[in-house]
Amino acid sequence: MKACDVVTANKLLLDIIKTNLTGEGLNWLEAWETTPDQINGIGKAFVMAPRKTGKAIVQLSALQLVALEDAGLAYLAQWSIDRVCRVWLLGNLPATDRDKLYAAIDQLFLSAEMNEAVALYSALPFLPFPAIWAKRCAEGIRSNIGSVLEAIMENNPYPAQYLDEAAWNQLVLKAFFTEKNINLIVGLDERSNLELALTLTDYAKERWAARRKVNPQLWRLVGKFTNEEIFEVLKTGLQHYDQVEQRAIALAVAASDYEPAKDYIDTFPELKAVLAEGSLNWDKF
């Protein structure tokens, strides 16, 4: 979310739900809106949602697409209606009793099957008292289920805002390890740090030792922290003569203040020329 608050975002979700539901599903939703104790009833409603809404990908009007884009929520266009509905159910629980709300949602985490877990982690940015879910988010990074990891890592602003540095670094490292779409990690550049850069260079060395390629996006998180230790790793990467990796390292070094690395890049005429053109950016990788 970049341009609206959670209340506005939840209104967008409700509008999408109501324009995608008819008959029994719409009646069920309208009955839920008037439920007097929604926290006590959330477990049953959350589990029941797919049976009431179906699982089709949401259909959006041009106005809804524009509204989602303006709110930084364009990725919701790829969600199924039950996922949107589950996220809305959770995000609209009354913020009147923090402990009661925590207990109800935590129970859902404990008993969740895969699709329920995807919805729960997708809902993190929308939940009342969002900071209390940081530990749950960090625990989710240990999942071995791809769709659950994607719900946490991709297009989700919650980790960048609430995870501490250790958990954030674990998320990024696991995203590389499990070959997730690095470009979809929200806050990737803003949360980069020296410890992460050192961890990623160690990971790169392991990949090379196993004769495997390194995701060029890795160097994006390393370049501005270049020091003597990291420079030695960058030199190894440049000497592999993989053009994609060389260009990624050159772009990374361009973001650093470490002059020995910049001077070293200048010894590669092709890299020097590409950087001088100014046409190289991380969207190229």
PDB file of C-alpha atoms in Angstrom, residues 5-272:
ATOM      1  CA  ASP A   5      -4.643   3.820   4.557  1.00  0.00           C
ATOM      2  CA  VAL A   6      -5.906   0.432   5.648  1.00  0.00           C
ATOM      3  CA  VAL A   7      -9.500   1.684   5.968  1.00  0.00           C
ATOM      4  CA  THR A   8      -9.515   2.824   2.352  1.00  0.00           C
ATOM      5  CA  ALA A   9      -7.853  -0.407   1.233  1.00  0.00           C
ATOM      6  CA  ASN A  10     -10.492  -2.477   3.002  1.00  0.00           C
ATOM      7  CA  LYS A  11     -13.229  -0.445   1.287  1.00  0.00           C
ATOM      8  CA  LEU A  12     -11.650  -1.317  -2.049  1.00  0.00           C
ATOM      9  CA  LEU A  13     -11.603  -4.991  -1.087  1.00  0.00           C
ATOM     10  CA  LEU A  14     -15.272  -4.907  -0.054  1.00  0.00           C
ATOM     11  CA  ASP A  15     -16.250  -3.245  -3.326  1.00  0.00           C
ATOM     12  CA  ILE A  16     -14.418  -5.973  -5.269  1.00  0.00           C
ATOM     13  CA  ILE A  17     -16.081  -8.696  -3.193  1.00  0.00           C
ATOM     14  CA  LYS A  18     -19.580  -7.309  -3.674  1.00  0.00           C
ATOM     15  CA  THR A  19     -19.174  -6.939  -7.429  1.00  0.00           C
ATOM     16  CA  ASN A  20     -17.898 -10.508  -7.698  1.00  0.00           C
ATOM     17  CA  LEU A  21     -20.557 -12.188  -5.550  1.00  0.00           C
ATOM     18  CA  THR A  22     -24.167 -12.989  -6.293  1.00  0.00           C
ATOM     19  CA  GLY A  23     -26.945 -15.012  -4.666  1.00  0.00           C
ATOM     20  CA  GLU A  24     -25.949 -17.102  -1.652  1.00  0.00           C
ATOM     21  CA  GLY A  25     -22.444 -15.661  -1.501  1.00  0.00           C
ATOM     22  CA  LEU A  26     -23.641 -12.066  -1.384  1.00  0.00           C
ATOM     23  CA  ASN A  27     -26.348 -12.931   1.174  1.00  0.00           C
ATOM     24  CA  TRP A  28     -23.704 -14.609   3.353  1.00  0.00           C
ATOM     25  CA  LEU A  29     -21.436 -11.583   3.170  1.00  0.00           C
ATOM     26  CA  GLU A  30     -24.242  -9.157   4.048  1.00  0.00           C
ATOM     27  CA  ALA A  31     -25.223 -11.350   7.007  1.00  0.00           C
ATOM     28  CA  TRP A  32     -21.592 -11.306   8.193  1.00  0.00           C
ATOM     29  CA  GLU A  33     -21.516  -7.506   8.058  1.00  0.00           C
ATOM     30  CA  THR A  34     -24.233  -7.418  10.737  1.00  0.00           C
ATOM     31  CA  THR A  35     -22.815 -10.225  12.907  1.00  0.00           C
ATOM     32  CA  PRO A  36     -22.685  -8.829  16.464  1.00  0.00           C
ATOM     33  CA  ASP A  37     -19.537 -10.648  17.692  1.00  0.00           C
ATOM     34  CA  GLN A  38     -17.330 -11.013  14.635  1.00  0.00           C
ATOM     35  CA  ILE A  39     -14.189 -11.962  16.575  1.00  0.00           C
ATOM     36  CA  ASN A  40     -15.886 -15.026  18.073  1.00  0.00           C
ATOM     37  CA  GLY A  41     -17.261 -15.946  14.663  1.00  0.00           C
ATOM     38  CA  ILE A  42     -14.171 -15.343  12.542  1.00  0.00           C
ATOM     39  CA  GLY A  43     -12.908 -18.929  12.711  1.00  0.00           C
ATOM     40  CA  LYS A  44     -16.069 -20.390  11.200  1.00  0.00           C
ATOM     41  CA  ALA A  45     -16.432 -17.600   8.605  1.00  0.00           C
ATOM     42  CA  PHE A  46     -12.774 -17.809   7.557  1.00  0.00           C
ATOM     43  CA  VAL A  47     -12.961 -21.567   6.956  1.00  0.00           C
ATOM     44  CA  MET A  48     -16.366 -21.344   5.254  1.00  0.00           C
ATOM     45  CA  ALA A  49     -15.463 -18.502   2.858  1.00  0.00           C
ATOM     46  CA  PRO A  50     -14.501 -20.550  -0.254  1.00  0.00           C
ATOM     47  CA  ARG A  51     -17.761 -22.497  -0.081  1.00  0.00           C
ATOM     48  CA  LYS A  52     -19.713 -19.244  -0.081  1.00  0.00           C
ATOM     49  CA  THR A  53     -17.641 -17.251  -2.573  1.00  0.00           C
ATOM     50  CA  GLY A  54     -16.120 -19.807  -4.944  1.00  0.00           C
ATOM     51  CA  LYS A  55     -12.464 -19.653  -5.933  1.00  0.00           C
ATOM     52  CA  ALA A  56     -12.511 -17.786  -9.261  1.00  0.00           C
ATOM     53  CA  ILE A  57      -9.988 -15.056  -9.983  1.00  0.00           C
ATOM     54  CA  VAL A  58     -11.661 -11.711  -9.325  1.00  0.00           C
ATOM     55  CA  GLN A  59     -13.105  -9.774 -12.240  1.00  0.00           C
ATOM     56  CA  LEU A  60     -12.427  -6.043 -11.986  1.00  0.00           C
ATOM     57  CA  SER A  61     -13.870  -2.971 -13.647  1.00  0.00           C
ATOM     58  CA  ALA A  62     -11.613  -0.339 -15.190  1.00  0.00           C
ATOM     59  CA  LEU A  63     -12.363   1.948 -12.238  1.00  0.00           C
ATOM     60  CA  GLN A  64     -11.442  -0.759  -9.729  1.00  0.00           C
ATOM     61  CA  LEU A  65      -8.175  -1.427 -11.542  1.00  0.00           C
ATOM     62  CA  VAL A  66      -7.284   2.262 -11.422  1.00  0.00           C
ATOM     63  CA  ALA A  67      -8.200   2.461  -7.731  1.00  0.00           C
ATOM     64  CA  LEU A  68      -6.040  -0.578  -6.920  1.00  0.00           C
ATOM     65  CA  GLU A  69      -3.144   0.857  -8.906  1.00  0.00           C
ATOM     66  CA  ASP A  70      -3.419   4.181  -7.070  1.00  0.00           C
ATOM     67  CA  ALA A  71      -3.450   2.352  -3.737  1.00  0.00           C
ATOM     68  CA  GLY A  72      -0.427   0.220  -4.606  1.00  0.00           C
ATOM     69  CA  LEU A  73      -2.630  -2.876  -4.601  1.00  0.00           C
ATOM     70  CA  ALA A  74      -2.622  -3.777  -8.287  1.00  0.00           C
ATOM     71  CA  TYR A  75      -1.386  -7.278  -7.437  1.00  0.00           C
ATOM     72  CA  LEU A  76      -4.853  -8.065  -6.024  1.00  0.00           C
ATOM     73  CA  ALA A  77      -6.057  -8.411  -9.610  1.00  0.00           C
ATOM     74  CA  GLN A  78      -4.437 -11.875  -9.589  1.00  0.00           C
ATOM     75  CA  TRP A  79      -6.132 -13.039  -6.396  1.00  0.00           C
ATOM     76  CA  SER A  80      -9.066 -15.437  -6.155  1.00  0.00           C
ATOM     77  CA  ILE A  81     -12.313 -14.141  -4.677  1.00  0.00           C
ATOM     78  CA  ASP A  82     -12.058 -16.378  -1.588  1.00  0.00           C
ATOM     79  CA  ARG A  83      -8.570 -14.984  -0.859  1.00  0.00           C
ATOM     80  CA  VAL A  84      -9.830 -11.408  -1.173  1.00  0.00           C
ATOM     81  CA  CYS A  85     -12.803 -12.235   1.034  1.00  0.00           C
ATOM     82  CA  ARG A  86     -10.697 -13.916   3.715  1.00  0.00           C
ATOM     83  CA  VAL A  87      -8.313 -10.963   3.834  1.00  0.00           C
ATOM     84  CA  TRP A  88     -11.234  -8.563   4.117  1.00  0.00           C
ATOM     85  CA  LEU A  89     -12.865 -10.618   6.894  1.00  0.00           C
ATOM     86  CA  LEU A  90      -9.652 -10.449   8.924  1.00  0.00           C
ATOM     87  CA  GLY A  91      -8.887  -6.827   8.174  1.00  0.00           C
ATOM     88  CA  ASN A  92     -12.302  -5.644   9.272  1.00  0.00           C
ATOM     89  CA  LEU A  93     -12.422  -7.318  12.658  1.00  0.00           C
ATOM     90  CA  PRO A  94     -13.188  -4.727  15.342  1.00  0.00           C
ATOM     91  CA  ALA A  95     -10.065  -3.336  17.018  1.00  0.00           C
ATOM     92  CA  THR A  96     -11.730  -3.241  20.426  1.00  0.00           C
ATOM     93  CA  ASP A  97     -10.014  -6.080  22.277  1.00  0.00           C
ATOM     94  CA  ARG A  98      -6.401  -6.704  21.214  1.00  0.00           C
ATOM     95  CA  ASP A  99      -5.903  -9.885  23.248  1.00  0.00           C
ATOM     96  CA  LYS A 100      -9.152 -11.453  22.105  1.00  0.00           C
ATOM     97  CA  LEU A 101      -8.432 -10.580  18.485  1.00  0.00           C
ATOM     98  CA  TYR A 102      -4.889 -11.952  18.733  1.00  0.00           C
ATOM     99  CA  ALA A 103      -6.115 -15.237  20.205  1.00  0.00           C
ATOM    100  CA  ALA A 104      -8.742 -15.688  17.487  1.00  0.00           C
ATOM    101  CA  ILE A 105      -6.403 -15.034  14.556  1.00  0.00           C
ATOM    102  CA  ASP A 106      -3.485 -16.909  16.112  1.00  0.00           C
ATOM    103  CA  GLN A 107      -5.701 -19.983  16.345  1.00  0.00           C
ATOM    104  CA  LEU A 108      -6.293 -19.666  12.603  1.00  0.00           C
ATOM    105  CA  PHE A 109      -2.524 -19.634  11.997  1.00  0.00           C
ATOM    106  CA  LEU A 110      -2.109 -22.752  14.131  1.00  0.00           C
ATOM    107  CA  SER A 111      -4.734 -24.763  12.262  1.00  0.00           C
ATOM    108  CA  ALA A 112      -4.358 -23.342   8.749  1.00  0.00           C
ATOM    109  CA  GLU A 113      -4.101 -25.511   5.659  1.00  0.00           C
ATOM    110  CA  MET A 114      -2.155 -24.145   2.699  1.00  0.00           C
ATOM    111  CA  ASN A 115      -4.741 -21.802   1.153  1.00  0.00           C
ATOM    112  CA  GLU A 116      -5.764 -20.533   4.579  1.00  0.00           C
ATOM    113  CA  ALA A 117      -2.116 -19.810   5.404  1.00  0.00           C
ATOM    114  CA  VAL A 118      -1.733 -17.918   2.124  1.00  0.00           C
ATOM    115  CA  ALA A 119      -4.727 -15.745   3.027  1.00  0.00           C
ATOM    116  CA  LEU A 120      -3.493 -15.188   6.581  1.00  0.00           C
ATOM    117  CA  TYR A 121      -0.062 -13.968   5.484  1.00  0.00           C
ATOM    118  CA  SER A 122      -1.623 -11.916   2.698  1.00  0.00           C
ATOM    119  CA  ALA A 123      -3.780 -10.229   5.336  1.00  0.00           C
ATOM    120  CA  LEU A 124      -0.892  -9.097   7.552  1.00  0.00           C
ATOM    121  CA  PRO A 125      -0.787  -5.515   6.173  1.00  0.00           C
ATOM    122  CA  PHE A 126      -4.544  -5.171   6.724  1.00  0.00           C
ATOM    123  CA  LEU A 127      -4.860  -6.510  10.277  1.00  0.00           C
ATOM    124  CA  PRO A 128      -5.660  -4.402  13.326  1.00  0.00           C
ATOM    125  CA  PHE A 129      -2.624  -4.027  15.629  1.00  0.00           C
ATOM    126  CA  PRO A 130      -0.264  -5.124  12.806  1.00  0.00           C
ATOM    127  CA  ALA A 131       2.926  -5.023  14.896  1.00  0.00           C
ATOM    128  CA  ILE A 132       1.812  -7.999  17.026  1.00  0.00           C
ATOM    129  CA  TRP A 133       2.140 -10.331  13.997  1.00  0.00           C
ATOM    130  CA  ALA A 134       5.864  -9.807  13.372  1.00  0.00           C
ATOM    131  CA  LYS A 135       6.805 -13.080  15.102  1.00  0.00           C
ATOM    132  CA  ARG A 136       4.205 -14.995  13.083  1.00  0.00           C
ATOM    133  CA  CYS A 137       5.557 -13.452   9.900  1.00  0.00           C
ATOM    134  CA  ALA A 138       9.123 -14.430  10.813  1.00  0.00           C
ATOM    135  CA  GLU A 139       7.990 -17.991  11.571  1.00  0.00           C
ATOM    136  CA  GLY A 140       6.256 -18.162   8.202  1.00  0.00           C
ATOM    137  CA  ILE A 141       9.574 -17.613   6.433  1.00  0.00           C
ATOM    138  CA  ARG A 142      10.580 -21.090   7.612  1.00  0.00           C
ATOM    139  CA  SER A 143       7.744 -22.647   5.583  1.00  0.00           C
ATOM    140  CA  ASN A 144       8.638 -25.024   2.782  1.00  0.00           C
ATOM    141  CA  ILE A 145       5.391 -24.338   0.893  1.00  0.00           C
ATOM    142  CA  GLY A 146       6.038 -22.166  -2.146  1.00  0.00           C
ATOM    143  CA  SER A 147       2.669 -20.397  -2.233  1.00  0.00           C
ATOM    144  CA  VAL A 148       2.928 -19.526   1.465  1.00  0.00           C
ATOM    145  CA  LEU A 149       6.406 -18.080   0.983  1.00  0.00           C
ATOM    146  CA  GLU A 150       5.188 -16.080  -2.009  1.00  0.00           C
ATOM    147  CA  ALA A 151       2.337 -14.650   0.089  1.00  0.00           C
ATOM    148  CA  ILE A 152       4.923 -13.402   2.589  1.00  0.00           C
ATOM    149  CA  MET A 153       7.701 -12.358   0.219  1.00  0.00           C
ATOM    150  CA  GLU A 154       6.024 -11.054  -2.924  1.00  0.00           C
ATOM    151  CA  ASN A 155       3.935  -7.881  -3.117  1.00  0.00           C
ATOM    152  CA  ASN A 156       3.564  -7.829   0.655  1.00  0.00           C
ATOM    153  CA  PRO A 157       4.573  -4.571   2.396  1.00  0.00           C
ATOM    154  CA  TYR A 158       4.335  -6.102   5.891  1.00  0.00           C
ATOM    155  CA  PRO A 159       7.816  -7.714   6.201  1.00  0.00           C
ATOM    156  CA  ALA A 160       9.712  -4.571   5.240  1.00  0.00           C
ATOM    157  CA  GLN A 161       7.733  -2.515   7.731  1.00  0.00           C
ATOM    158  CA  TYR A 162       7.670  -4.812  10.752  1.00  0.00           C
ATOM    159  CA  LEU A 163      10.411  -7.487  10.647  1.00  0.00           C
ATOM    160  CA  ASP A 164      13.631  -6.876  12.547  1.00  0.00           C
ATOM    161  CA  GLU A 165      16.897  -6.977  10.601  1.00  0.00           C
ATOM    162  CA  ALA A 166      17.671 -10.638  11.307  1.00  0.00           C
ATOM    163  CA  ALA A 167      14.251 -11.827  10.145  1.00  0.00           C
ATOM    164  CA  TRP A 168      14.330  -9.520   7.139  1.00  0.00           C
ATOM    165  CA  ASN A 169      17.725 -10.845   6.093  1.00  0.00           C
ATOM    166  CA  GLN A 170      16.441 -14.387   6.487  1.00  0.00           C
ATOM    167  CA  LEU A 171      13.502 -13.559   4.212  1.00  0.00           C
ATOM    168  CA  VAL A 172      15.728 -12.147   1.464  1.00  0.00           C
ATOM    169  CA  LEU A 173      18.234 -15.002   1.642  1.00  0.00           C
ATOM    170  CA  LYS A 174      15.443 -17.581   1.476  1.00  0.00           C
ATOM    171  CA  ALA A 175      13.876 -15.745  -1.469  1.00  0.00           C
ATOM    172  CA  PHE A 176      17.122 -16.234  -3.398  1.00  0.00           C
ATOM    173  CA  PHE A 177      17.470 -19.795  -2.143  1.00  0.00           C
ATOM    174  CA  THR A 178      13.929 -20.739  -3.229  1.00  0.00           C
ATOM    175  CA  GLU A 179      14.152 -18.743  -6.489  1.00  0.00           C
ATOM    176  CA  LYS A 180      11.292 -16.361  -5.747  1.00  0.00           C
ATOM    177  CA  ASN A 181      10.760 -13.199  -7.808  1.00  0.00           C
ATOM    178  CA  ILE A 182      13.168 -10.822  -6.101  1.00  0.00           C
ATOM    179  CA  ASN A 183      11.728  -7.809  -7.923  1.00  0.00           C
ATOM    180  CA  LEU A 184       8.414  -8.351  -6.103  1.00  0.00           C
ATOM    181  CA  ILE A 185       9.891  -8.004  -2.591  1.00  0.00           C
ATOM    182  CA  VAL A 186       8.587  -4.707  -1.211  1.00  0.00           C
ATOM    183  CA  GLY A 187      11.254  -2.537   0.427  1.00  0.00           C
ATOM    184  CA  LEU A 188      14.144  -4.527  -0.992  1.00  0.00           C
ATOM    185  CA  ASP A 189      16.476  -1.575  -1.543  1.00  0.00           C
ATOM    186  CA  GLU A 190      15.395   0.395   1.533  1.00  0.00           C
ATOM    187  CA  ARG A 191      16.075  -2.531   3.918  1.00  0.00           C
ATOM    188  CA  SER A 192      19.462  -3.521   2.421  1.00  0.00           C
ATOM    189  CA  ASN A 193      22.237  -3.663   5.025  1.00  0.00           C
ATOM    190  CA  LEU A 194      25.871  -4.681   5.457  1.00  0.00           C
ATOM    191  CA  GLU A 195      25.100  -7.930   7.292  1.00  0.00           C
ATOM    192  CA  LEU A 196      22.791  -8.992   4.468  1.00  0.00           C
ATOM    193  CA  ALA A 197      25.402  -8.041   1.872  1.00  0.00           C
ATOM    194  CA  LEU A 198      28.008 -10.220   3.603  1.00  0.00           C
ATOM    195  CA  THR A 199      25.575 -13.128   3.889  1.00  0.00           C
ATOM    196  CA  LEU A 200      24.696 -12.881   0.216  1.00  0.00           C
ATOM    197  CA  THR A 201      28.334 -12.805  -0.882  1.00  0.00           C
ATOM    198  CA  ASP A 202      28.907 -16.002   1.130  1.00  0.00           C
ATOM    199  CA  TYR A 203      25.878 -17.507  -0.624  1.00  0.00           C
ATOM    200  CA  ALA A 204      27.308 -16.462  -4.014  1.00  0.00           C
ATOM    201  CA  LYS A 205      30.602 -18.197  -3.216  1.00  0.00           C
ATOM    202  CA  GLU A 206      28.695 -21.384  -2.335  1.00  0.00           C
ATOM    203  CA  ARG A 207      26.849 -21.231  -5.663  1.00  0.00           C
ATOM    204  CA  TRP A 208      30.088 -20.797  -7.586  1.00  0.00           C
ATOM    205  CA  ALA A 209      31.708 -23.675  -5.722  1.00  0.00           C
ATOM    206  CA  ALA A 210      28.784 -25.853  -6.796  1.00  0.00           C
ATOM    207  CA  ARG A 211      29.195 -24.577 -10.394  1.00  0.00           C
ATOM    208  CA  ARG A 212      25.793 -22.888 -10.278  1.00  0.00           C
ATOM    209  CA  LYS A 213      24.857 -19.416 -11.490  1.00  0.00           C
ATOM    210  CA  VAL A 214      24.105 -16.539  -9.150  1.00  0.00           C
ATOM    211  CA  ASN A 215      20.893 -14.535  -9.500  1.00  0.00           C
ATOM    212  CA  PRO A 216      22.189 -11.148 -10.779  1.00  0.00           C
ATOM    213  CA  GLN A 217      19.714  -9.350  -8.500  1.00  0.00           C
ATOM    214  CA  LEU A 218      21.860 -10.493  -5.567  1.00  0.00           C
ATOM    215  CA  TRP A 219      24.519  -7.902  -6.444  1.00  0.00           C
ATOM    216  CA  ARG A 220      21.891  -5.149  -6.214  1.00  0.00           C
ATOM    217  CA  LEU A 221      21.910  -5.669  -2.438  1.00  0.00           C
ATOM    218  CA  VAL A 222      25.690  -5.847  -2.167  1.00  0.00           C
ATOM    219  CA  GLY A 223      27.108  -2.987  -4.232  1.00  0.00           C
ATOM    220  CA  LYS A 224      26.694   0.000  -1.925  1.00  0.00           C
ATOM    221  CA  PHE A 225      28.282  -1.917   0.972  1.00  0.00           C
ATOM    222  CA  THR A 226      31.424  -2.758  -0.996  1.00  0.00           C
ATOM    223  CA  ASN A 227      34.488  -2.897   1.220  1.00  0.00           C
ATOM    224  CA  GLU A 228      37.805  -4.715   0.982  1.00  0.00           C
ATOM    225  CA  GLU A 229      36.231  -8.089   1.857  1.00  0.00           C
ATOM    226  CA  ILE A 230      33.309  -7.755  -0.547  1.00  0.00           C
ATOM    227  CA  PHE A 231      35.571  -6.394  -3.276  1.00  0.00           C
ATOM    228  CA  GLU A 232      37.503  -9.681  -3.358  1.00  0.00           C
ATOM    229  CA  VAL A 233      34.235 -11.549  -3.976  1.00  0.00           C
ATOM    230  CA  LEU A 234      33.192  -9.114  -6.690  1.00  0.00           C
ATOM    231  CA  LYS A 235      36.509  -9.638  -8.454  1.00  0.00           C
ATOM    232  CA  THR A 236      35.867 -13.388  -8.455  1.00  0.00           C
ATOM    233  CA  GLY A 237      32.460 -12.808 -10.042  1.00  0.00           C
ATOM    234  CA  LEU A 238      33.915 -10.535 -12.701  1.00  0.00           C
ATOM    235  CA  GLN A 239      36.509 -13.156 -13.576  1.00  0.00           C
ATOM    236  CA  HIS A 240      33.830 -15.762 -14.304  1.00  0.00           C
ATOM    237  CA  TYR A 241      33.224 -14.122 -17.690  1.00  0.00           C
ATOM    238  CA  ASP A 242      29.449 -14.580 -17.441  1.00  0.00           C
ATOM    239  CA  GLN A 243      28.253 -11.421 -19.203  1.00  0.00           C
ATOM    240  CA  VAL A 244      24.995 -11.098 -17.259  1.00  0.00           C
ATOM    241  CA  GLU A 245      26.729 -11.475 -13.932  1.00  0.00           C
ATOM    242  CA  GLN A 246      29.535  -9.142 -14.935  1.00  0.00           C
ATOM    243  CA  ARG A 247      27.051  -6.435 -15.870  1.00  0.00           C
ATOM    244  CA  ALA A 248      25.128  -6.893 -12.629  1.00  0.00           C
ATOM    245  CA  ILE A 249      28.327  -6.558 -10.598  1.00  0.00           C
ATOM    246  CA  ALA A 250      29.343  -3.504 -12.607  1.00  0.00           C
ATOM    247  CA  LEU A 251      25.967  -1.892 -11.907  1.00  0.00           C
ATOM    248  CA  ALA A 252      26.324  -2.741  -8.234  1.00  0.00           C
ATOM    249  CA  VAL A 253      29.787  -1.218  -8.038  1.00  0.00           C
ATOM    250  CA  ALA A 254      28.466   1.933  -9.713  1.00  0.00           C
ATOM    251  CA  ALA A 255      26.277   2.421  -6.612  1.00  0.00           C
ATOM    252  CA  SER A 256      29.247   2.144  -4.247  1.00  0.00           C
ATOM    253  CA  ASP A 257      31.779   4.666  -2.965  1.00  0.00           C
ATOM    254  CA  TYR A 258      34.612   2.118  -2.948  1.00  0.00           C
ATOM    255  CA  GLU A 259      37.102   3.559  -5.432  1.00  0.00           C
ATOM    256  CA  PRO A 260      39.296   0.419  -5.866  1.00  0.00           C
ATOM    257  CA  ALA A 261      36.219  -1.429  -7.130  1.00  0.00           C
ATOM    258  CA  LYS A 262      35.329   1.391  -9.512  1.00  0.00           C
ATOM    259  CA  ASP A 263      38.888   1.454 -10.833  1.00  0.00           C
ATOM    260  CA  TYR A 264      38.782  -2.309 -11.315  1.00  0.00           C
ATOM    261  CA  ILE A 265      35.578  -2.090 -13.365  1.00  0.00           C
ATOM    262  CA  ASP A 266      37.348   0.394 -15.640  1.00  0.00           C
ATOM    263  CA  THR A 267      39.792  -2.371 -16.632  1.00  0.00           C
ATOM    264  CA  PHE A 268      36.871  -4.083 -18.406  1.00  0.00           C
ATOM    265  CA  PRO A 269      36.256  -1.906 -21.515  1.00  0.00           C
ATOM    266  CA  GLU A 270      32.847  -3.447 -22.276  1.00  0.00           C
ATOM    267  CA  LEU A 271      31.581  -2.867 -18.732  1.00  0.00           C
ATOM    268  CA  LYS A 272      32.975   0.650 -18.648  1.00  0.00           C
TER     269      LYS A 272
END
